[in-house]
């Protein structure tokens, strides 16, 4: 597979592409939207800010079918739920899991129940969950509370849990690491990744380790996890009871994969760092206005983090930043925090437009 033209045109979705690495059999009904095979795009403007021959690329997982990396895990979780005969799935979500669960569950002919923190889900994500036909339940609490509830629900009612505590989610998500190695010919030196519930950092590491064991790559990356300063339990070592950040996708105070993420950090000799909302927004604008890449605020945490610790990057290293979600998910933040403005109320004439353009001096 990888990045050949024919591989691209015939991409069958990640379960078929990486079948031998995934817990599926011939009797698994594959529910797919042809997720995966997302672009790995050079980011020269970011690299220039670091210098010293460092190469920076972004893995733009916001180009998955529902606009986030959650689709990688969801194709697996929903296929396995269907195989087991499930009629309904449930999840707690900061938004993207709900959109993805809704799309894949409906495609697989199942009901999707999603619990979201009332008032803290970006507009595009809510729109998706509704239109896909999820049964959306907004609770007056945060993500951590919602996750606690759905975990109980799944053990007491006939609904399958599809949060990343479902092991099939991580199995699907690890394929992003395979794609990086297939594209680069080896693992990157550093992987920079936003961390919320800590499933994705765990999944990437699983993928790199499996490929390394199979000698598909010679090295393993240093895993650099970045959290928002107002929701950084892995940095401080303490549960955050009231997490706060503009990056709602990582507004999580008690990550479900906490121990696994610490194990990844230690095994890879990586680090957890936090970035402020201001730093996240700076990277968000930089990615859009200098690289032409529109990601959501949580995703920009990986680039904000890289720039924050840029002096620690080894000279000449290859660094991949994971852009977990699409910028179109959260138009409110884009409009509120753009440094740009548009000119309104212009008369519909050539001279008025030319004047507005500054051409009629
Ligand atoms: C879910 C999500 C994250 C966090 O991933 P975890 O596996 O929870 O650490 C980051 N960014 C976006 C856009 C997400 O949807």
Short mmCIF file of C-alpha atoms and ligand atoms in Angstrom, two decimals:
data_model
loop_
_atom_site.label_atom_id
_atom_site.label_comp_id
_atom_site.label_asym_id
_atom_site.label_seq_id
_atom_site.Cartn_x
_atom_site.Cartn_y
_atom_site.Cartn_z
CA UNK A 1 0.00 0.00 0.00
CA UNK A 2 1.53 3.29 1.04
CA UNK A 3 1.58 6.34 -1.11
CA UNK A 4 1.73 4.94 -4.62
CA UNK A 5 -0.76 6.33 -7.09
CA UNK A 6 -2.49 2.99 -7.56
CA UNK A 7 -2.65 2.41 -3.81
CA UNK A 8 -4.33 5.77 -3.50
CA UNK A 9 -6.91 5.18 -6.20
CA UNK A 10 -7.85 1.76 -4.93
CA UNK A 11 -7.64 2.42 -1.21
CA UNK A 12 -10.10 -0.05 0.37
CA UNK A 13 -10.20 1.39 3.90
CA UNK A 14 -7.79 0.57 6.67
CA UNK A 15 -9.18 -2.82 7.70
CA UNK A 16 -8.58 -4.28 4.25
CA UNK A 17 -5.27 -2.45 3.86
CA UNK A 18 -3.85 -3.72 7.15
CA UNK A 19 -5.96 -6.84 7.66
CA UNK A 20 -3.03 -9.04 8.74
CA UNK A 21 -2.31 -6.68 11.65
CA UNK A 22 -5.90 -6.45 12.87
CA UNK A 23 -8.15 -8.78 14.90
CA UNK A 24 -10.61 -9.50 12.08
CA UNK A 25 -11.53 -12.71 10.30
CA UNK A 26 -13.35 -13.61 7.10
CA UNK A 27 -16.61 -13.59 9.03
CA UNK A 28 -16.17 -10.02 10.33
CA UNK A 29 -18.63 -7.73 8.54
CA UNK A 30 -16.40 -4.79 7.64
CA UNK A 31 -18.17 -1.47 8.14
CA UNK A 32 -16.04 1.08 6.32
CA UNK A 33 -16.16 4.55 4.79
CA UNK A 34 -12.70 4.07 3.25
CA UNK A 35 -11.06 5.85 6.19
CA UNK A 36 -7.28 6.12 6.52
CA UNK A 37 -4.59 6.81 3.91
CA UNK A 38 -4.55 10.47 4.96
CA UNK A 39 -1.92 12.85 3.61
CA UNK A 40 1.44 13.46 5.25
CA UNK A 41 2.14 17.06 4.31
CA UNK A 42 5.45 18.94 4.64
CA UNK A 43 5.21 22.02 6.88
CA UNK A 44 8.10 24.27 5.79
CA UNK A 45 6.92 27.38 7.66
CA UNK A 46 6.98 25.49 10.94
CA UNK A 47 10.31 23.84 10.10
CA UNK A 48 11.77 27.28 9.38
CA UNK A 49 10.91 28.45 12.89
CA UNK A 50 12.96 25.56 14.26
CA UNK A 51 15.86 25.64 11.78
CA UNK A 52 18.92 23.37 12.14
CA UNK A 53 17.80 21.16 9.24
CA UNK A 54 14.79 19.83 11.12
CA UNK A 55 12.11 18.42 8.80
CA UNK A 56 8.48 18.83 9.89
CA UNK A 57 5.48 17.05 8.40
CA UNK A 58 1.87 16.96 9.51
CA UNK A 59 -0.32 13.85 9.40
CA UNK A 60 -3.62 15.41 8.41
CA UNK A 61 -6.09 12.98 9.93
CA UNK A 62 -8.80 15.63 9.71
CA UNK A 63 -9.30 14.33 6.17
CA UNK A 64 -10.93 11.13 7.36
CA UNK A 65 -14.60 10.58 6.36
CA UNK A 66 -16.11 12.30 9.40
CA UNK A 67 -13.23 14.74 9.78
CA UNK A 68 -11.14 13.21 12.56
CA UNK A 69 -8.86 10.27 13.39
CA UNK A 70 -11.71 8.74 15.41
CA UNK A 71 -12.83 7.03 12.17
CA UNK A 72 -9.75 4.79 12.29
CA UNK A 73 -10.88 3.30 15.56
CA UNK A 74 -14.56 3.39 14.76
CA UNK A 75 -14.39 1.23 11.63
CA UNK A 76 -12.89 -1.49 13.84
CA UNK A 77 -15.15 -0.97 16.87
CA UNK A 78 -18.34 -0.94 14.81
CA UNK A 79 -17.31 -3.89 12.63
CA UNK A 80 -16.60 -5.95 15.74
CA UNK A 81 -19.82 -4.82 17.43
CA UNK A 82 -21.75 -5.90 14.34
CA UNK A 83 -19.91 -9.21 14.28
CA UNK A 84 -21.01 -9.77 17.89
CA UNK A 85 -24.61 -9.01 16.96
CA UNK A 86 -24.93 -5.62 18.68
CA UNK A 87 -28.00 -3.55 17.85
CA UNK A 88 -26.86 -0.33 19.54
CA UNK A 89 -23.66 1.42 20.57
CA UNK A 90 -23.00 4.13 23.14
CA UNK A 91 -20.20 6.61 23.76
CA UNK A 92 -19.28 9.70 25.72
CA UNK A 93 -17.76 12.35 23.54
CA UNK A 94 -16.20 15.77 23.34
CA UNK A 95 -17.68 15.72 19.83
CA UNK A 96 -15.63 13.80 17.33
CA UNK A 97 -16.29 10.36 18.78
CA UNK A 98 -20.01 11.07 18.61
CA UNK A 99 -19.82 12.12 14.95
CA UNK A 100 -17.76 9.07 14.05
CA UNK A 101 -19.79 6.58 16.11
CA UNK A 102 -22.98 7.95 14.59
CA UNK A 103 -21.76 7.62 11.00
CA UNK A 104 -20.35 4.11 11.35
CA UNK A 105 -23.18 2.78 13.52
CA UNK A 106 -25.81 3.99 11.07
CA UNK A 107 -23.86 2.58 8.16
CA UNK A 108 -23.75 -0.73 10.03
CA UNK A 109 -27.48 -0.59 10.74
CA UNK A 110 -27.20 0.11 14.47
CA UNK A 111 -28.51 2.76 16.83
CA UNK A 112 -25.96 5.21 18.24
CA UNK A 113 -26.43 6.84 21.65
CA UNK A 114 -24.02 9.66 22.38
CA UNK A 115 -23.52 11.56 25.65
CA UNK A 116 -21.97 14.98 25.27
CA UNK A 117 -21.09 17.73 27.76
CA UNK A 118 -23.84 20.32 27.30
CA UNK A 119 -22.46 23.50 25.75
CA UNK A 120 -18.92 22.24 25.15
CA UNK A 121 -19.17 20.54 21.78
CA UNK A 122 -18.09 22.39 18.64
CA UNK A 123 -20.95 23.21 16.27
CA UNK A 124 -19.83 21.09 13.32
CA UNK A 125 -19.56 17.97 15.47
CA UNK A 126 -23.04 18.38 16.90
CA UNK A 127 -24.40 18.98 13.40
CA UNK A 128 -22.82 15.74 12.21
CA UNK A 129 -24.12 13.59 15.07
CA UNK A 130 -27.65 14.93 14.52
CA UNK A 131 -27.68 14.47 10.76
CA UNK A 132 -26.14 11.00 10.87
CA UNK A 133 -29.05 10.08 13.12
CA UNK A 134 -27.44 9.59 16.53
CA UNK A 135 -29.57 9.86 19.65
CA UNK A 136 -27.80 12.79 21.27
CA UNK A 137 -28.02 13.24 25.04
CA UNK A 138 -26.41 16.41 26.41
CA UNK A 139 -25.57 16.08 30.11
CA UNK A 140 -24.94 18.90 32.55
CA UNK A 141 -21.46 17.68 33.30
CA UNK A 142 -18.08 17.26 31.64
CA UNK A 143 -16.60 14.50 29.49
CA UNK A 144 -15.13 12.58 32.42
CA UNK A 145 -18.57 12.34 34.05
CA UNK A 146 -20.17 11.29 30.76
CA UNK A 147 -17.58 8.53 30.32
CA UNK A 148 -18.27 7.23 33.82
CA UNK A 149 -21.97 6.99 32.98
CA UNK A 150 -21.59 5.23 29.62
CA UNK A 151 -19.17 2.69 31.07
CA UNK A 152 -21.83 1.72 33.62
CA UNK A 153 -24.58 1.74 31.00
CA UNK A 154 -22.65 -0.65 28.77
CA UNK A 155 -22.24 -3.17 31.57
CA UNK A 156 -25.92 -3.02 32.54
CA UNK A 157 -27.77 -2.58 29.24
CA UNK A 158 -27.58 -4.12 25.75
CA UNK A 159 -25.40 -1.36 24.27
CA UNK A 160 -21.78 -1.72 23.17
CA UNK A 161 -19.30 0.88 24.41
CA UNK A 162 -17.27 2.43 21.59
CA UNK A 163 -15.06 4.86 23.52
CA UNK A 164 -11.32 4.22 23.30
CA UNK A 165 -11.53 1.93 26.36
CA UNK A 166 -12.95 -0.47 23.75
CA UNK A 167 -9.70 -2.23 22.68
CA UNK A 168 -10.79 -2.41 19.02
CA UNK A 169 -10.64 1.38 18.85
CA UNK A 170 -6.89 1.39 19.53
CA UNK A 171 -6.36 -1.49 17.09
CA UNK A 172 -7.82 0.63 14.30
CA UNK A 173 -6.05 3.80 15.37
CA UNK A 174 -2.61 2.16 15.37
CA UNK A 175 -2.79 2.04 11.55
CA UNK A 176 -1.85 5.73 11.44
CA UNK A 177 1.63 4.70 12.63
CA UNK A 178 1.77 2.08 9.85
CA UNK A 179 0.93 4.74 7.28
CA UNK A 180 3.70 7.02 8.58
CA UNK A 181 6.29 4.27 8.26
CA UNK A 182 4.96 3.21 4.85
CA UNK A 183 5.30 6.83 3.64
CA UNK A 184 8.60 7.80 5.26
CA UNK A 185 10.37 4.45 4.93
CA UNK A 186 11.02 4.51 8.68
CA UNK A 187 9.49 5.91 11.84
CA UNK A 188 9.99 9.66 12.42
CA UNK A 189 12.46 10.74 15.10
CA UNK A 190 9.73 12.54 17.00
CA UNK A 191 5.97 12.18 17.00
CA UNK A 192 4.10 15.20 18.42
CA UNK A 193 0.51 14.47 19.34
CA UNK A 194 -2.33 16.15 21.24
CA UNK A 195 -3.44 14.15 24.27
CA UNK A 196 -6.90 14.08 25.82
CA UNK A 197 -8.13 10.68 26.90
CA UNK A 198 -4.70 9.33 25.82
CA UNK A 199 -6.01 6.57 23.55
CA UNK A 200 -4.38 7.86 20.40
CA UNK A 201 -0.84 8.19 21.78
CA UNK A 202 -1.21 4.63 23.07
CA UNK A 203 -2.44 3.39 19.68
CA UNK A 204 0.36 5.06 17.71
CA UNK A 205 2.94 3.47 19.96
CA UNK A 206 1.35 0.03 19.50
CA UNK A 207 1.54 0.53 15.75
CA UNK A 208 5.19 1.61 15.76
CA UNK A 209 6.15 -1.29 18.03
CA UNK A 210 4.38 -3.87 15.86
CA UNK A 211 6.03 -2.56 12.72
CA UNK A 212 9.38 -2.44 14.49
CA UNK A 213 8.99 -6.05 15.57
CA UNK A 214 8.27 -6.96 11.94
CA UNK A 215 11.35 -4.98 10.86
CA UNK A 216 9.28 -2.57 8.81
CA UNK A 217 11.12 0.26 10.60
CA UNK A 218 14.58 0.48 12.14
CA UNK A 219 13.79 2.94 14.87
CA UNK A 220 11.02 3.92 17.26
CA UNK A 221 10.03 7.56 17.66
CA UNK A 222 10.27 9.69 20.76
CA UNK A 223 6.63 10.28 21.70
CA UNK A 224 5.89 13.89 22.65
CA UNK A 225 2.40 14.33 24.10
CA UNK A 226 0.85 17.77 24.46
CA UNK A 227 -2.09 18.74 26.65
CA UNK A 228 -3.91 22.02 27.10
CA UNK A 229 -2.68 23.87 30.18
CA UNK A 230 -6.16 23.87 31.73
CA UNK A 231 -6.54 20.14 31.21
CA UNK A 232 -3.08 18.66 31.74
CA UNK A 233 -3.30 15.80 34.24
CA UNK A 234 -0.47 13.88 32.57
CA UNK A 235 1.82 16.88 33.03
CA UNK A 236 0.89 17.68 36.62
CA UNK A 237 0.24 14.09 37.74
CA UNK A 238 -3.11 15.09 39.22
CA UNK A 239 -6.70 14.60 38.09
CA UNK A 240 -8.21 17.91 36.94
CA UNK A 241 -11.76 18.14 38.31
CA UNK A 242 -12.78 21.13 36.19
CA UNK A 243 -10.77 20.97 32.96
CA UNK A 244 -10.93 24.13 30.84
CA UNK A 245 -9.57 24.91 27.40
CA UNK A 246 -10.69 26.34 24.09
CA UNK A 247 -9.53 23.03 22.57
CA UNK A 248 -12.73 21.20 23.55
CA UNK A 249 -11.61 17.88 21.99
CA UNK A 250 -8.93 17.57 24.69
CA UNK A 251 -10.92 19.09 27.55
CA UNK A 252 -10.41 16.00 29.70
CA UNK A 253 -9.26 15.90 33.31
CA UNK A 254 -8.95 12.17 34.00
CA UNK A 255 -7.72 10.28 30.93
CA UNK A 256 -8.98 6.69 30.58
CA UNK A 257 -5.61 5.52 29.21
CA UNK A 258 -3.54 7.33 31.85
CA UNK A 259 -1.25 4.42 32.83
CA UNK A 260 -0.81 3.29 29.23
CA UNK A 261 0.20 6.80 28.20
CA UNK A 262 2.79 7.02 30.98
CA UNK A 263 4.18 3.66 29.85
CA UNK A 264 4.48 5.00 26.28
CA UNK A 265 6.23 8.14 27.45
CA UNK A 266 8.73 6.12 29.46
CA UNK A 267 9.37 3.43 26.85
CA UNK A 268 9.90 6.04 24.11
CA UNK A 269 11.88 8.46 26.31
CA UNK A 270 9.31 11.08 25.45
CA UNK A 271 7.67 13.79 27.50
CA UNK A 272 4.32 15.32 28.32
CA UNK A 273 4.13 19.09 28.12
CA UNK A 274 1.31 21.59 28.28
CA UNK A 275 0.48 24.46 25.97
CA UNK A 276 -1.70 27.44 26.80
CA UNK A 277 -4.81 28.34 24.85
CA UNK A 278 -2.95 31.36 23.48
CA UNK A 279 -0.15 29.12 22.18
CA UNK A 280 -2.71 26.72 20.68
CA UNK A 281 -4.46 29.57 18.86
CA UNK A 282 -1.16 30.95 17.60
CA UNK A 283 -0.27 27.57 16.05
CA UNK A 284 -3.83 27.21 14.71
CA UNK A 285 -3.55 30.52 12.85
CA UNK A 286 -0.01 29.75 11.69
CA UNK A 287 -1.01 26.38 10.22
CA UNK A 288 -3.87 27.97 8.31
CA UNK A 289 -2.29 31.21 7.15
CA UNK A 290 1.23 29.98 6.34
CA UNK A 291 0.79 26.28 5.54
CA UNK A 292 -2.75 26.38 4.13
CA UNK A 293 -3.91 23.72 6.59
CA UNK A 294 -7.09 24.20 8.60
CA UNK A 295 -7.21 21.97 11.66
CA UNK A 296 -9.26 22.20 14.80
CA UNK A 297 -7.80 23.88 17.92
CA UNK A 298 -7.05 20.60 19.75
CA UNK A 299 -5.02 19.42 16.78
CA UNK A 300 -2.93 22.59 16.75
CA UNK A 301 -1.72 21.64 20.24
CA UNK A 302 0.78 19.28 18.59
CA UNK A 303 2.35 22.11 16.60
CA UNK A 304 2.11 24.58 19.48
CA UNK A 305 3.93 22.03 21.61
CA UNK A 306 6.63 21.39 19.04
CA UNK A 307 7.32 25.13 18.76
CA UNK A 308 7.40 25.43 22.53
CA UNK A 309 10.09 22.77 22.92
CA UNK A 310 11.84 23.43 19.60
CA UNK A 311 15.26 23.80 21.21
CA UNK A 312 15.06 20.17 22.34
CA UNK A 313 14.56 18.79 18.80
CA UNK A 314 17.71 16.99 17.62
CA UNK A 315 19.46 18.70 14.68
CA UNK A 316 18.33 17.25 11.35
CA UNK A 317 15.48 15.27 12.91
CA UNK A 318 12.28 14.30 11.11
CA UNK A 319 9.28 15.35 13.17
CA UNK A 320 5.66 14.42 12.50
CA UNK A 321 2.86 16.41 14.14
CA UNK A 322 -0.53 14.69 14.21
CA UNK A 323 -3.41 16.92 13.15
CA UNK A 324 -6.26 14.97 14.66
CA UNK A 325 -9.30 16.87 13.37
CA UNK A 326 -10.56 19.17 10.63
CA UNK A 327 -10.86 22.93 11.17
CA UNK A 328 -14.38 22.97 9.72
CA UNK A 329 -15.56 21.20 12.86
CA UNK A 330 -15.34 24.41 14.85
CA UNK A 331 -16.22 27.47 12.75
CA UNK A 332 -17.02 29.57 15.82
CA UNK A 333 -13.45 29.44 17.11
CA UNK A 334 -12.09 30.20 13.64
CA UNK A 335 -14.18 33.35 13.26
CA UNK A 336 -13.67 34.55 16.83
CA UNK A 337 -9.92 34.01 16.88
CA UNK A 338 -8.86 34.90 13.39
CA UNK A 339 -6.67 38.00 13.26
CA UNK A 340 -8.33 38.71 9.94
CA UNK A 341 -11.48 40.67 9.13
CA UNK A 342 -13.65 40.95 6.13
CA UNK A 343 -14.90 44.22 4.71
CA UNK A 344 -18.65 44.53 4.81
CA UNK A 345 -21.30 46.70 3.19
CA UNK A 346 -19.44 47.34 -0.05
CA UNK A 347 -21.49 48.77 -2.92
CA UNK A 348 -21.79 46.32 -5.84
CA UNK A 349 -19.71 48.37 -8.28
CA UNK A 350 -16.23 47.93 -9.72
CA UNK A 351 -15.06 51.24 -8.33
CA UNK A 352 -16.34 50.50 -4.83
CA UNK A 353 -14.62 47.09 -4.87
CA UNK A 354 -11.41 48.62 -6.25
CA UNK A 355 -11.50 51.26 -3.51
CA UNK A 356 -12.03 48.56 -0.89
CA UNK A 357 -9.04 46.71 -2.34
CA UNK A 358 -6.91 49.84 -1.95
CA UNK A 359 -6.44 50.21 -5.73
CA UNK A 360 -8.10 53.60 -6.18
CA UNK A 361 -5.59 55.88 -4.52
C1 LIG B 1 -10.26 12.70 20.45
C2 LIG B 1 -9.41 13.84 20.00
C3 LIG B 1 -8.16 14.11 20.56
C4 LIG B 1 -7.62 13.38 21.74
O1 LIG B 1 -7.32 12.04 21.49
P1 LIG B 1 -7.18 11.03 22.73
O2 LIG B 1 -7.09 9.69 22.12
O3 LIG B 1 -8.43 11.22 23.54
O4 LIG B 1 -5.98 11.45 23.51
C5 LIG B 1 -7.39 15.13 20.03
N1 LIG B 1 -7.84 15.87 18.99
C6 LIG B 1 -9.04 15.64 18.43
C7 LIG B 1 -9.48 16.50 17.29
C8 LIG B 1 -9.87 14.63 18.90
O5 LIG B 1 -11.06 14.43 18.34
#
